[in-house]
PDB file of N, CA and C in Angstrom:
ATOM      1  N   MET A   1      -4.704  23.077  -7.987  1.00  0.00           N
ATOM      2  CA  MET A   1      -4.965  21.936  -8.754  1.00  0.00           C
ATOM      3  C   MET A   1      -5.111  20.660  -7.703  1.00  0.00           C
ATOM      4  N   ASP A   2      -6.345  19.701  -8.321  1.00  0.00           N
ATOM      5  CA  ASP A   2      -6.583  18.809  -7.563  1.00  0.00           C
ATOM      6  C   ASP A   2      -5.782  17.583  -7.769  1.00  0.00           C
ATOM      7  N   ARG A   3      -4.867  17.312  -6.609  1.00  0.00           N
ATOM      8  CA  ARG A   3      -3.925  16.059  -6.632  1.00  0.00           C
ATOM      9  C   ARG A   3      -4.756  14.882  -7.801  1.00  0.00           C
ATOM     10  N   HIS A   4      -5.675  14.574  -7.743  1.00  0.00           N
ATOM     11  CA  HIS A   4      -6.274  13.594  -8.478  1.00  0.00           C
ATOM     12  C   HIS A   4      -7.490  13.666  -9.413  1.00  0.00           C
ATOM     13  N   HIS A   5      -7.485  15.206  -9.907  1.00  0.00           N
ATOM     14  CA  HIS A   5      -8.109  15.635 -10.688  1.00  0.00           C
ATOM     15  C   HIS A   5      -9.487  15.132 -11.019  1.00  0.00           C
ATOM     16  N   ASP A   6     -10.069  14.834  -9.829  1.00  0.00           N
ATOM     17  CA  ASP A   6     -11.612  14.351  -9.433  1.00  0.00           C
ATOM     18  C   ASP A   6     -12.162  15.742  -8.904  1.00  0.00           C
ATOM     19  N   PRO A   7     -13.308  15.924  -9.801  1.00  0.00           N
ATOM     20  CA  PRO A   7     -14.063  17.069  -9.490  1.00  0.00           C
ATOM     21  C   PRO A   7     -14.984  16.683  -7.982  1.00  0.00           C
ATOM     22  N   GLN A   8     -15.222  15.459  -7.760  1.00  0.00           N
ATOM     23  CA  GLN A   8     -15.804  15.468  -6.497  1.00  0.00           C
ATOM     24  C   GLN A   8     -15.138  14.067  -6.174  1.00  0.00           C
ATOM     25  N   PRO A   9     -14.112  14.208  -5.198  1.00  0.00           N
ATOM     26  CA  PRO A   9     -13.606  13.163  -4.846  1.00  0.00           C
ATOM     27  C   PRO A   9     -14.545  12.410  -3.691  1.00  0.00           C
ATOM     28  N   THR A  10     -14.408  11.227  -3.603  1.00  0.00           N
ATOM     29  CA  THR A  10     -14.971  10.538  -2.436  1.00  0.00           C
ATOM     30  C   THR A  10     -13.940  10.307  -1.328  1.00  0.00           C
ATOM     31  N   PRO A  11     -14.834  10.986  -0.349  1.00  0.00           N
ATOM     32  CA  PRO A  11     -14.084  10.946   1.204  1.00  0.00           C
ATOM     33  C   PRO A  11     -13.444   9.607   1.705  1.00  0.00           C
ATOM     34  N   PRO A  12     -12.364   9.604   1.583  1.00  0.00           N
ATOM     35  CA  PRO A  12     -11.740   8.062   2.082  1.00  0.00           C
ATOM     36  C   PRO A  12     -12.210   7.566   3.443  1.00  0.00           C
ATOM     37  N   PRO A  13     -12.495   6.144   3.715  1.00  0.00           N
ATOM     38  CA  PRO A  13     -13.025   5.428   4.633  1.00  0.00           C
ATOM     39  C   PRO A  13     -12.061   5.238   5.919  1.00  0.00           C
ATOM     40  N   TYR A  14     -10.894   5.762   5.610  1.00  0.00           N
ATOM     41  CA  TYR A  14      -9.739   5.593   6.926  1.00  0.00           C
ATOM     42  C   TYR A  14     -10.533   6.044   8.061  1.00  0.00           C
ATOM     43  N   GLY A  15     -10.555   5.161   8.915  1.00  0.00           N
ATOM     44  CA  GLY A  15     -10.582   5.381  10.404  1.00  0.00           C
ATOM     45  C   GLY A  15     -12.233   5.168  10.722  1.00  0.00           C
ATOM     46  N   ASP A  16     -13.034   4.764   9.592  1.00  0.00           N
ATOM     47  CA  ASP A  16     -14.417   4.345   9.616  1.00  0.00           C
ATOM     48  C   ASP A  16     -14.396   2.635   9.705  1.00  0.00           C
ATOM     49  N   PRO A  17     -14.662   2.517  10.976  1.00  0.00           N
ATOM     50  CA  PRO A  17     -14.639   0.860  11.763  1.00  0.00           C
ATOM     51  C   PRO A  17     -15.770  -0.074  10.767  1.00  0.00           C
ATOM     52  N   ALA A  18     -16.442   0.361   9.824  1.00  0.00           N
ATOM     53  CA  ALA A  18     -17.711  -0.273   9.262  1.00  0.00           C
ATOM     54  C   ALA A  18     -17.118  -0.457   7.881  1.00  0.00           C
ATOM     55  N   ALA A  19     -15.775   0.387   7.615  1.00  0.00           N
ATOM     56  CA  ALA A  19     -15.418  -0.058   6.131  1.00  0.00           C
ATOM     57  C   ALA A  19     -14.615  -1.348   5.945  1.00  0.00           C
ATOM     58  N   SER A  20     -14.739  -1.643   4.835  1.00  0.00           N
ATOM     59  CA  SER A  20     -14.190  -3.428   4.481  1.00  0.00           C
ATOM     60  C   SER A  20     -12.654  -3.122   4.302  1.00  0.00           C
ATOM     61  N   VAL A  21     -11.652  -3.976   4.147  1.00  0.00           N
ATOM     62  CA  VAL A  21     -10.634  -3.948   3.812  1.00  0.00           C
ATOM     63  C   VAL A  21     -10.504  -3.649   2.181  1.00  0.00           C
ATOM     64  N   ALA A  22     -11.299  -4.139   1.638  1.00  0.00           N
ATOM     65  CA  ALA A  22     -11.570  -3.838   0.104  1.00  0.00           C
ATOM     66  C   ALA A  22     -11.889  -2.118   0.048  1.00  0.00           C
ATOM     67  N   ASP A  23     -12.577  -1.628   0.645  1.00  0.00           N
ATOM     68  CA  ASP A  23     -13.002  -0.390   0.914  1.00  0.00           C
ATOM     69  C   ASP A  23     -11.607   0.403   1.049  1.00  0.00           C
ATOM     70  N   LEU A  24     -11.134   0.161   1.918  1.00  0.00           N
ATOM     71  CA  LEU A  24      -9.618   0.428   2.190  1.00  0.00           C
ATOM     72  C   LEU A  24      -8.282   0.755   1.053  1.00  0.00           C
ATOM     73  N   ALA A  25      -8.243  -0.378   0.870  1.00  0.00           N
ATOM     74  CA  ALA A  25      -7.838  -0.996  -0.325  1.00  0.00           C
ATOM     75  C   ALA A  25      -7.819   0.198  -1.455  1.00  0.00           C
ATOM     76  N   ASP A  26      -9.441   0.269  -1.844  1.00  0.00           N
ATOM     77  CA  ASP A  26      -9.681   1.056  -3.267  1.00  0.00           C
ATOM     78  C   ASP A  26      -9.148   2.640  -2.858  1.00  0.00           C
ATOM     79  N   ALA A  27      -9.376   3.043  -1.837  1.00  0.00           N
ATOM     80  CA  ALA A  27      -8.898   4.390  -1.126  1.00  0.00           C
ATOM     81  C   ALA A  27      -7.823   4.511  -1.134  1.00  0.00           C
ATOM     82  N   LEU A  28      -6.859   3.805  -0.651  1.00  0.00           N
ATOM     83  CA  LEU A  28      -5.412   3.777  -0.708  1.00  0.00           C
ATOM     84  C   LEU A  28      -4.965   4.197  -2.173  1.00  0.00           C
ATOM     85  N   VAL A  29      -5.478   3.137  -3.315  1.00  0.00           N
ATOM     86  CA  VAL A  29      -4.804   2.782  -4.467  1.00  0.00           C
ATOM     87  C   VAL A  29      -5.109   4.400  -4.956  1.00  0.00           C
ATOM     88  N   ARG A  30      -6.385   5.091  -4.629  1.00  0.00           N
ATOM     89  CA  ARG A  30      -7.082   5.974  -5.278  1.00  0.00           C
ATOM     90  C   ARG A  30      -6.044   7.385  -4.787  1.00  0.00           C
ATOM     91  N   ASP A  31      -5.769   7.347  -3.640  1.00  0.00           N
ATOM     92  CA  ASP A  31      -5.002   8.324  -2.884  1.00  0.00           C
ATOM     93  C   ASP A  31      -3.436   8.292  -3.338  1.00  0.00           C
ATOM     94  N   LEU A  32      -3.035   7.102  -3.645  1.00  0.00           N
ATOM     95  CA  LEU A  32      -1.546   7.044  -4.169  1.00  0.00           C
ATOM     96  C   LEU A  32      -0.878   7.267  -5.482  1.00  0.00           C
ATOM     97  N   LEU A  33       0.160   8.097  -5.492  1.00  0.00           N
ATOM     98  CA  LEU A  33       0.769   8.735  -6.544  1.00  0.00           C
ATOM     99  C   LEU A  33       2.025   7.985  -7.000  1.00  0.00           C
ATOM    100  N   PRO A  34       2.489   7.997  -7.858  1.00  0.00           N
ATOM    101  CA  PRO A  34       3.548   7.448  -8.334  1.00  0.00           C
ATOM    102  C   PRO A  34       4.813   8.022  -7.537  1.00  0.00           C
ATOM    103  N   GLY A  35       5.416   7.152  -6.966  1.00  0.00           N
ATOM    104  CA  GLY A  35       6.638   7.291  -6.110  1.00  0.00           C
ATOM    105  C   GLY A  35       6.349   7.570  -4.709  1.00  0.00           C
ATOM    106  N   ASP A  36       4.953   7.207  -4.350  1.00  0.00           N
ATOM    107  CA  ASP A  36       4.755   7.462  -2.905  1.00  0.00           C
ATOM    108  C   ASP A  36       5.066   6.413  -2.203  1.00  0.00           C
ATOM    109  N   GLU A  37       5.245   6.444  -1.144  1.00  0.00           N
ATOM    110  CA  GLU A  37       5.795   5.292   0.021  1.00  0.00           C
ATOM    111  C   GLU A  37       4.929   5.290   1.086  1.00  0.00           C
ATOM    112  N   VAL A  38       4.370   3.935   1.316  1.00  0.00           N
ATOM    113  CA  VAL A  38       3.684   3.608   2.455  1.00  0.00           C
ATOM    114  C   VAL A  38       4.646   2.744   3.432  1.00  0.00           C
ATOM    115  N   VAL A  39       4.401   3.130   4.835  1.00  0.00           N
ATOM    116  CA  VAL A  39       5.047   2.564   5.778  1.00  0.00           C
ATOM    117  C   VAL A  39       4.045   1.864   6.356  1.00  0.00           C
ATOM    118  N   VAL A  40       4.358   0.397   6.945  1.00  0.00           N
ATOM    119  CA  VAL A  40       3.128  -0.230   7.687  1.00  0.00           C
ATOM    120  C   VAL A  40       3.789  -0.990   8.742  1.00  0.00           C
ATOM    121  N   PRO A  41       3.186  -1.310   9.678  1.00  0.00           N
ATOM    122  CA  PRO A  41       3.721  -1.808  11.109  1.00  0.00           C
ATOM    123  C   PRO A  41       4.542  -3.071  11.049  1.00  0.00           C
ATOM    124  N   ILE A  42       5.035  -3.586  12.006  1.00  0.00           N
ATOM    125  CA  ILE A  42       5.867  -4.840  11.896  1.00  0.00           C
ATOM    126  C   ILE A  42       5.291  -6.004  12.723  1.00  0.00           C
ATOM    127  N   ALA A  43       5.725  -7.149  12.225  1.00  0.00           N
ATOM    128  CA  ALA A  43       5.257  -8.390  12.494  1.00  0.00           C
ATOM    129  C   ALA A  43       3.730  -8.405  12.949  1.00  0.00           C
ATOM    130  N   ALA A  44       3.266  -8.656  14.192  1.00  0.00           N
ATOM    131  CA  ALA A  44       1.720  -8.957  14.273  1.00  0.00           C
ATOM    132  C   ALA A  44       0.786  -7.691  13.963  1.00  0.00           C
ATOM    133  N   GLY A  45       1.443  -6.487  13.891  1.00  0.00           N
ATOM    134  CA  GLY A  45       0.699  -5.404  13.607  1.00  0.00           C
ATOM    135  C   GLY A  45       0.694  -5.357  11.759  1.00  0.00           C
ATOM    136  N   GLU A  46       1.142  -6.139  11.091  1.00  0.00           N
ATOM    137  CA  GLU A  46       1.324  -6.007   9.383  1.00  0.00           C
ATOM    138  C   GLU A  46      -0.240  -6.228   9.137  1.00  0.00           C
ATOM    139  N   PRO A  47      -0.468  -5.232   8.227  1.00  0.00           N
ATOM    140  CA  PRO A  47      -2.009  -5.448   7.836  1.00  0.00           C
ATOM    141  C   PRO A  47      -2.169  -6.260   6.559  1.00  0.00           C
ATOM    142  N   ALA A  48      -1.967  -7.647   6.721  1.00  0.00           N
ATOM    143  CA  ALA A  48      -1.985  -8.605   5.719  1.00  0.00           C
ATOM    144  C   ALA A  48      -2.837  -8.366   4.645  1.00  0.00           C
ATOM    145  N   GLU A  49      -4.350  -8.267   5.038  1.00  0.00           N
ATOM    146  CA  GLU A  49      -5.256  -8.447   4.097  1.00  0.00           C
ATOM    147  C   GLU A  49      -5.230  -6.963   3.391  1.00  0.00           C
ATOM    148  N   LEU A  50      -4.652  -5.894   3.872  1.00  0.00           N
ATOM    149  CA  LEU A  50      -4.688  -4.868   2.902  1.00  0.00           C
ATOM    150  C   LEU A  50      -3.540  -4.781   2.230  1.00  0.00           C
ATOM    151  N   ILE A  51      -2.482  -5.384   2.238  1.00  0.00           N
ATOM    152  CA  ILE A  51      -1.354  -5.757   1.351  1.00  0.00           C
ATOM    153  C   ILE A  51      -1.832  -6.556   0.390  1.00  0.00           C
ATOM    154  N   SER A  52      -2.242  -7.469   0.612  1.00  0.00           N
ATOM    155  CA  SER A  52      -3.053  -8.431  -0.270  1.00  0.00           C
ATOM    156  C   SER A  52      -3.800  -7.970  -1.050  1.00  0.00           C
ATOM    157  N   ALA A  53      -4.593  -6.820  -0.815  1.00  0.00           N
ATOM    158  CA  ALA A  53      -5.870  -6.046  -1.435  1.00  0.00           C
ATOM    159  C   ALA A  53      -4.958  -5.218  -2.350  1.00  0.00           C
ATOM    160  N   LEU A  54      -3.521  -4.770  -1.772  1.00  0.00           N
ATOM    161  CA  LEU A  54      -3.106  -3.999  -2.457  1.00  0.00           C
ATOM    162  C   LEU A  54      -2.185  -5.013  -3.625  1.00  0.00           C
ATOM    163  N   GLU A  55      -2.011  -5.526  -3.390  1.00  0.00           N
ATOM    164  CA  GLU A  55      -1.333  -6.616  -4.615  1.00  0.00           C
ATOM    165  C   GLU A  55      -2.472  -6.967  -5.772  1.00  0.00           C
ATOM    166  N   GLU A  56      -3.666  -7.166  -5.339  1.00  0.00           N
ATOM    167  CA  GLU A  56      -4.606  -7.231  -6.265  1.00  0.00           C
ATOM    168  C   GLU A  56      -4.940  -5.996  -7.068  1.00  0.00           C
ATOM    169  N   ARG A  57      -4.424  -4.861  -6.739  1.00  0.00           N
ATOM    170  CA  ARG A  57      -4.767  -3.619  -7.411  1.00  0.00           C
ATOM    171  C   ARG A  57      -3.260  -3.278  -7.874  1.00  0.00           C
ATOM    172  N   SER A  58      -2.349  -4.012  -8.125  1.00  0.00           N
ATOM    173  CA  SER A  58      -1.151  -3.492  -8.277  1.00  0.00           C
ATOM    174  C   SER A  58      -1.019  -2.919  -9.570  1.00  0.00           C
ATOM    175  N   ALA A  59      -1.768  -3.378 -10.635  1.00  0.00           N
ATOM    176  CA  ALA A  59      -1.338  -2.770 -12.163  1.00  0.00           C
ATOM    177  C   ALA A  59      -1.825  -1.145 -12.119  1.00  0.00           C
ATOM    178  N   GLN A  60      -2.524  -0.720 -10.858  1.00  0.00           N
ATOM    179  CA  GLN A  60      -3.132   0.792 -10.958  1.00  0.00           C
ATOM    180  C   GLN A  60      -2.221   1.412 -10.236  1.00  0.00           C
ATOM    181  N   LEU A  61      -0.956   0.741  -9.478  1.00  0.00           N
ATOM    182  CA  LEU A  61      -0.159   1.565  -8.863  1.00  0.00           C
ATOM    183  C   LEU A  61       1.005   1.723  -9.479  1.00  0.00           C
ATOM    184  N   HIS A  62       2.010   2.820  -9.477  1.00  0.00           N
ATOM    185  CA  HIS A  62       3.180   3.086 -10.338  1.00  0.00           C
ATOM    186  C   HIS A  62       4.298   3.457  -9.057  1.00  0.00           C
ATOM    187  N   ASP A  63       5.732   2.742  -9.210  1.00  0.00           N
ATOM    188  CA  ASP A  63       6.472   3.019  -8.248  1.00  0.00           C
ATOM    189  C   ASP A  63       6.030   3.213  -6.810  1.00  0.00           C
ATOM    190  N   VAL A  64       5.399   2.470  -6.461  1.00  0.00           N
ATOM    191  CA  VAL A  64       5.082   2.728  -4.905  1.00  0.00           C
ATOM    192  C   VAL A  64       5.691   1.833  -4.106  1.00  0.00           C
ATOM    193  N   THR A  65       6.498   2.354  -2.955  1.00  0.00           N
ATOM    194  CA  THR A  65       7.199   1.230  -2.415  1.00  0.00           C
ATOM    195  C   THR A  65       6.373   0.944  -1.016  1.00  0.00           C
ATOM    196  N   VAL A  66       6.408  -0.241  -0.259  1.00  0.00           N
ATOM    197  CA  VAL A  66       6.090  -0.602   0.943  1.00  0.00           C
ATOM    198  C   VAL A  66       6.978  -0.629   1.852  1.00  0.00           C
ATOM    199  N   HIS A  67       7.517   0.323   3.045  1.00  0.00           N
ATOM    200  CA  HIS A  67       8.237  -0.149   3.784  1.00  0.00           C
ATOM    201  C   HIS A  67       7.654  -0.844   5.145  1.00  0.00           C
ATOM    202  N   GLN A  68       8.539  -1.720   5.901  1.00  0.00           N
ATOM    203  CA  GLN A  68       8.331  -2.719   6.809  1.00  0.00           C
ATOM    204  C   GLN A  68       9.407  -3.086   7.336  1.00  0.00           C
ATOM    205  N   MET A  69       9.742  -3.282   8.655  1.00  0.00           N
ATOM    206  CA  MET A  69      10.666  -3.982   9.433  1.00  0.00           C
ATOM    207  C   MET A  69      10.773  -5.048   9.233  1.00  0.00           C
ATOM    208  N   HIS A  70       9.690  -6.118   9.527  1.00  0.00           N
ATOM    209  CA  HIS A  70       9.615  -7.252   9.680  1.00  0.00           C
ATOM    210  C   HIS A  70       8.217  -7.983   9.172  1.00  0.00           C
ATOM    211  N   ALA A  71       8.331  -8.565   8.038  1.00  0.00           N
ATOM    212  CA  ALA A  71       7.144  -9.127   7.225  1.00  0.00           C
ATOM    213  C   ALA A  71       6.530 -10.638   8.188  1.00  0.00           C
ATOM    214  N   MET A  72       5.428 -10.759   8.105  1.00  0.00           N
ATOM    215  CA  MET A  72       5.189 -11.928   8.868  1.00  0.00           C
ATOM    216  C   MET A  72       4.516 -12.941   7.881  1.00  0.00           C
ATOM    217  N   HIS A  73       3.951 -12.522   7.046  1.00  0.00           N
ATOM    218  CA  HIS A  73       3.471 -13.138   5.715  1.00  0.00           C
ATOM    219  C   HIS A  73       4.445 -13.225   4.531  1.00  0.00           C
ATOM    220  N   ASP A  74       4.364 -13.913   3.597  1.00  0.00           N
ATOM    221  CA  ASP A  74       5.090 -14.193   2.532  1.00  0.00           C
ATOM    222  C   ASP A  74       4.240 -13.724   1.119  1.00  0.00           C
ATOM    223  N   HIS A  75       3.977 -12.287   1.074  1.00  0.00           N
ATOM    224  CA  HIS A  75       3.657 -11.735  -0.224  1.00  0.00           C
ATOM    225  C   HIS A  75       4.232 -11.822  -1.336  1.00  0.00           C
ATOM    226  N   PRO A  76       3.576 -11.968  -2.164  1.00  0.00           N
ATOM    227  CA  PRO A  76       4.762 -12.028  -3.652  1.00  0.00           C
ATOM    228  C   PRO A  76       5.281 -10.696  -3.884  1.00  0.00           C
ATOM    229  N   TYR A  77       4.790  -9.778  -3.418  1.00  0.00           N
ATOM    230  CA  TYR A  77       4.954  -8.447  -3.751  1.00  0.00           C
ATOM    231  C   TYR A  77       6.890  -8.381  -3.053  1.00  0.00           C
ATOM    232  N   LEU A  78       6.883  -9.091  -1.854  1.00  0.00           N
ATOM    233  CA  LEU A  78       8.067  -9.166  -1.377  1.00  0.00           C
ATOM    234  C   LEU A  78       9.299  -9.697  -2.408  1.00  0.00           C
ATOM    235  N   HIS A  79       8.982 -10.600  -3.164  1.00  0.00           N
ATOM    236  CA  HIS A  79       9.698 -11.018  -3.970  1.00  0.00           C
ATOM    237  C   HIS A  79      10.144 -10.730  -5.678  1.00  0.00           C
ATOM    238  N   GLY A  80       9.219  -9.292  -5.854  1.00  0.00           N
ATOM    239  CA  GLY A  80       9.353  -8.605  -7.116  1.00  0.00           C
ATOM    240  C   GLY A  80       8.384  -9.088  -7.813  1.00  0.00           C
ATOM    241  N   ALA A  81       7.389  -9.269  -7.392  1.00  0.00           N
ATOM    242  CA  ALA A  81       6.173 -10.200  -8.215  1.00  0.00           C
ATOM    243  C   ALA A  81       5.565  -8.809  -9.144  1.00  0.00           C
ATOM    244  N   TYR A  82       5.658  -7.571  -8.923  1.00  0.00           N
ATOM    245  CA  TYR A  82       4.953  -6.260  -9.521  1.00  0.00           C
ATOM    246  C   TYR A  82       5.830  -5.088  -9.571  1.00  0.00           C
ATOM    247  N   PRO A  83       6.955  -5.617 -10.409  1.00  0.00           N
ATOM    248  CA  PRO A  83       7.992  -4.628 -10.781  1.00  0.00           C
ATOM    249  C   PRO A  83       7.146  -3.396 -11.333  1.00  0.00           C
ATOM    250  N   ASP A  84       7.731  -2.224 -11.063  1.00  0.00           N
ATOM    251  CA  ASP A  84       7.262  -1.002 -11.598  1.00  0.00           C
ATOM    252  C   ASP A  84       6.264  -0.586 -10.768  1.00  0.00           C
ATOM    253  N   HIS A  85       5.421  -1.287 -10.469  1.00  0.00           N
ATOM    254  CA  HIS A  85       4.028  -0.948  -9.583  1.00  0.00           C
ATOM    255  C   HIS A  85       4.532  -0.930  -8.122  1.00  0.00           C
ATOM    256  N   LEU A  86       4.427  -2.092  -7.456  1.00  0.00           N
ATOM    257  CA  LEU A  86       4.723  -2.305  -6.195  1.00  0.00           C
ATOM    258  C   LEU A  86       5.950  -2.799  -5.532  1.00  0.00           C
ATOM    259  N   ARG A  87       6.992  -2.116  -4.614  1.00  0.00           N
ATOM    260  CA  ARG A  87       8.031  -3.029  -4.276  1.00  0.00           C
ATOM    261  C   ARG A  87       7.969  -2.862  -2.955  1.00  0.00           C
ATOM    262  N   HIS A  88       9.091  -3.798  -2.309  1.00  0.00           N
ATOM    263  CA  HIS A  88       9.263  -3.553  -0.726  1.00  0.00           C
ATOM    264  C   HIS A  88      10.449  -3.072  -0.356  1.00  0.00           C
ATOM    265  N   ALA A  89      10.701  -2.460   0.867  1.00  0.00           N
ATOM    266  CA  ALA A  89      11.630  -1.783   1.206  1.00  0.00           C
ATOM    267  C   ALA A  89      12.044  -2.382   2.810  1.00  0.00           C
ATOM    268  N   SER A  90      12.758  -3.034   3.149  1.00  0.00           N
ATOM    269  CA  SER A  90      12.762  -4.102   4.473  1.00  0.00           C
ATOM    270  C   SER A  90      14.021  -3.069   5.397  1.00  0.00           C
ATOM    271  N   TRP A  91      13.489  -2.896   6.342  1.00  0.00           N
ATOM    272  CA  TRP A  91      14.022  -2.076   7.639  1.00  0.00           C
ATOM    273  C   TRP A  91      14.956  -2.831   8.514  1.00  0.00           C
ATOM    274  N   PHE A  92      16.198  -2.804   8.785  1.00  0.00           N
ATOM    275  CA  PHE A  92      16.939  -3.620   9.796  1.00  0.00           C
ATOM    276  C   PHE A  92      17.514  -2.471  10.480  1.00  0.00           C
ATOM    277  N   LEU A  93      17.620  -2.828  11.575  1.00  0.00           N
ATOM    278  CA  LEU A  93      17.898  -1.618  12.499  1.00  0.00           C
ATOM    279  C   LEU A  93      18.870  -2.460  13.925  1.00  0.00           C
ATOM    280  N   SER A  94      19.865  -1.871  14.077  1.00  0.00           N
ATOM    281  CA  SER A  94      20.641  -2.512  15.250  1.00  0.00           C
ATOM    282  C   SER A  94      21.539  -1.297  15.788  1.00  0.00           C
ATOM    283  N   ASP A  95      22.119  -1.866  16.897  1.00  0.00           N
ATOM    284  CA  ASP A  95      22.717  -0.844  17.815  1.00  0.00           C
ATOM    285  C   ASP A  95      24.166  -0.925  17.236  1.00  0.00           C
TER     286      ASP A  95
END
């Protein structure tokens, strides 16, 4: 059974250098299922525009968790702005 019930799914633009952030966010939202988890890079590697685009589409998500070690931008989802849709899991590692 097709995971998304789409008879002709649109191929995702992942890895396409011409893809816009909006295209990537649309594809990611389309591919995410309830309970999925997304791990994003720390600090300077944070995909701030992509996270903002996910926040804009948060109503289409259910129980999705974004994992990140050190957020550089103060996104609303960090503060629980989209309960039941998009949440943050912060990682702290030490020796």
